[in-house]
Amino acid sequence: MASIQLQGKIFLKGTIKAQTGLHIGGNSGELDIGGIDNPIIRNAFNRQPYIPGSSVRGKMRGLLDRYFNKPLEKRVGRDVRVHECQTPAEYNNCPICQVFGVAPQGALRGKTMPTRVIVRDTFLTQESLDALDKADTDTDFTEIKTEVAIDRITSAATPRQQERVPAGATFGPFQIVHSLYTQTENGKRPPLQDELQFFDTLLTGIELLEDDYLGGSGSRGSGQVAFENLTMTFKSRGCYENADMAPIPIAEDVDIKTLRQSDYTAKILQTISNQ
Ligand SMILES: [Zn+2]
């Protein structure tokens, strides 16, 4: 009989800086007459733009699918295909489905681990809200970028507009929570070192995202983001058992490259073996 145990949670925090204008599409259903034709997503309460965790998560997963050369066998809607493992043999060797999760259906029913990563929504920092307020932008906290679509044959031009959070805006703190699990089967369990490899997959996803784009119109300049001032802490089982025990600091104020090169794996393994 297999059993799954939580060994602790890694918390990654920091800021997401829009290096170029950022367009994460909103619901065009809320479009007013005379409004712009391509609005961004906003918090319904205060109308402030934010970065949905699902956008970051989905983009990282898509980039990792291509990085690991995974087949895109699952259809989502009419035009979108994504990767999701179908058999336990595939799943057991797939870092993407292990990190981001799969639907436990068909042959995978009862054979999967819980989803390891959670990406929370991230809001504009107070500093950026104040700066955008002062800047007197086209609309609340955003700019309207007008692009011209040119007919390749007749050269007729059609202007189109897109709403963006201006370059330089900073969102934060963002929070990504990654759970470390061990599965014991017939008295045996794989080394924790292997489990920590899944966290490195997540860091690879962040690095790929920095070199790609978030939201729409990436090939036309939008959506370059940087994950900055990264801080990593580890909350072991002991922290949940003993309220006086604080999470262990693992890295502070680093960029993604520096974090990947650091000895975070050794520090976490040490913390787990000490308890
Ligand atoms: Zn997979």
PDB file of N, CA and C and ligand atoms in Angstrom, residues 61 65 70-71 73 83-86 90-98 101-102, ligand 1:
ATOM      1  N   ARG A  61       4.267  26.177 -17.709  1.00  0.00           N
ATOM      2  CA  ARG A  61       4.003  24.794 -18.097  1.00  0.00           C
ATOM      3  C   ARG A  61       4.157  24.601 -19.610  1.00  0.00           C
ATOM      4  N   ASP A  65       6.776  22.216 -21.484  1.00  0.00           N
ATOM      5  CA  ASP A  65       6.338  21.162 -22.416  1.00  0.00           C
ATOM      6  C   ASP A  65       7.290  21.105 -23.608  1.00  0.00           C
ATOM      7  N   LYS A  70       7.617  17.348 -24.861  1.00  0.00           N
ATOM      8  CA  LYS A  70       6.497  16.479 -24.502  1.00  0.00           C
ATOM      9  C   LYS A  70       5.413  16.515 -25.591  1.00  0.00           C
ATOM     10  N   PRO A  71       4.790  15.367 -25.860  1.00  0.00           N
ATOM     11  CA  PRO A  71       3.688  15.358 -26.835  1.00  0.00           C
ATOM     12  C   PRO A  71       2.486  16.132 -26.293  1.00  0.00           C
ATOM     13  N   GLU A  73      -0.991  15.998 -26.222  1.00  0.00           N
ATOM     14  CA  GLU A  73      -2.082  15.096 -26.603  1.00  0.00           C
ATOM     15  C   GLU A  73      -3.445  15.494 -26.084  1.00  0.00           C
ATOM     16  N   HIS A  83       0.136  19.273 -23.001  1.00  0.00           N
ATOM     17  CA  HIS A  83       0.645  17.966 -22.612  1.00  0.00           C
ATOM     18  C   HIS A  83       0.033  17.523 -21.289  1.00  0.00           C
ATOM     19  N   GLU A  84      -0.402  16.297 -21.222  1.00  0.00           N
ATOM     20  CA  GLU A  84      -0.771  15.680 -19.951  1.00  0.00           C
ATOM     21  C   GLU A  84      -0.547  14.184 -20.092  1.00  0.00           C
ATOM     22  N   CYS A  85       0.240  13.633 -19.170  1.00  0.00           N
ATOM     23  CA  CYS A  85       0.538  12.205 -19.266  1.00  0.00           C
ATOM     24  C   CYS A  85      -0.732  11.375 -19.143  1.00  0.00           C
ATOM     25  N   GLN A  86      -0.741  10.231 -19.844  1.00  0.00           N
ATOM     26  CA  GLN A  86      -1.930   9.376 -19.858  1.00  0.00           C
ATOM     27  C   GLN A  86      -1.732   8.078 -19.077  1.00  0.00           C
ATOM     28  N   GLU A  90       4.433   6.885 -17.998  1.00  0.00           N
ATOM     29  CA  GLU A  90       4.827   8.220 -18.481  1.00  0.00           C
ATOM     30  C   GLU A  90       4.891   9.204 -17.313  1.00  0.00           C
ATOM     31  N   TYR A  91       3.855   9.167 -16.512  1.00  0.00           N
ATOM     32  CA  TYR A  91       3.734  10.127 -15.405  1.00  0.00           C
ATOM     33  C   TYR A  91       4.908  10.033 -14.426  1.00  0.00           C
ATOM     34  N   ASN A  92       5.318   8.811 -14.127  1.00  0.00           N
ATOM     35  CA  ASN A  92       6.392   8.637 -13.146  1.00  0.00           C
ATOM     36  C   ASN A  92       7.702   9.260 -13.600  1.00  0.00           C
ATOM     37  N   ASN A  93       7.859   9.440 -14.913  1.00  0.00           N
ATOM     38  CA  ASN A  93       9.093  10.033 -15.425  1.00  0.00           C
ATOM     39  C   ASN A  93       8.888  11.436 -15.983  1.00  0.00           C
ATOM     40  N   CYS A  94       7.764  12.054 -15.640  1.00  0.00           N
ATOM     41  CA  CYS A  94       7.465  13.357 -16.234  1.00  0.00           C
ATOM     42  C   CYS A  94       7.521  14.472 -15.183  1.00  0.00           C
ATOM     43  N   PRO A  95       8.595  15.281 -15.197  1.00  0.00           N
ATOM     44  CA  PRO A  95       8.688  16.333 -14.194  1.00  0.00           C
ATOM     45  C   PRO A  95       7.549  17.351 -14.303  1.00  0.00           C
ATOM     46  N   ILE A  96       7.029  17.568 -15.516  1.00  0.00           N
ATOM     47  CA  ILE A  96       6.001  18.600 -15.692  1.00  0.00           C
ATOM     48  C   ILE A  96       4.698  18.201 -14.999  1.00  0.00           C
ATOM     49  N   CYS A  97       4.224  16.998 -15.283  1.00  0.00           N
ATOM     50  CA  CYS A  97       2.969  16.554 -14.661  1.00  0.00           C
ATOM     51  C   CYS A  97       3.135  16.354 -13.155  1.00  0.00           C
ATOM     52  N   GLN A  98       4.361  15.989 -12.725  1.00  0.00           N
ATOM     53  CA  GLN A  98       4.596  15.841 -11.284  1.00  0.00           C
ATOM     54  C   GLN A  98       4.497  17.196 -10.584  1.00  0.00           C
ATOM     55  N   GLY A 101       0.730  18.884 -11.985  1.00  0.00           N
ATOM     56  CA  GLY A 101      -0.447  18.055 -11.758  1.00  0.00           C
ATOM     57  C   GLY A 101      -1.111  17.566 -13.037  1.00  0.00           C
ATOM     58  N   VAL A 102      -1.882  16.513 -12.894  1.00  0.00           N
ATOM     59  CA  VAL A 102      -2.687  15.972 -14.006  1.00  0.00           C
ATOM     60  C   VAL A 102      -4.054  15.606 -13.452  1.00  0.00           C
TER      61      VAL A 102
HETATM   62 ZN    ZN B   1       3.537  14.567 -18.302  1.00  0.00          ZN
END
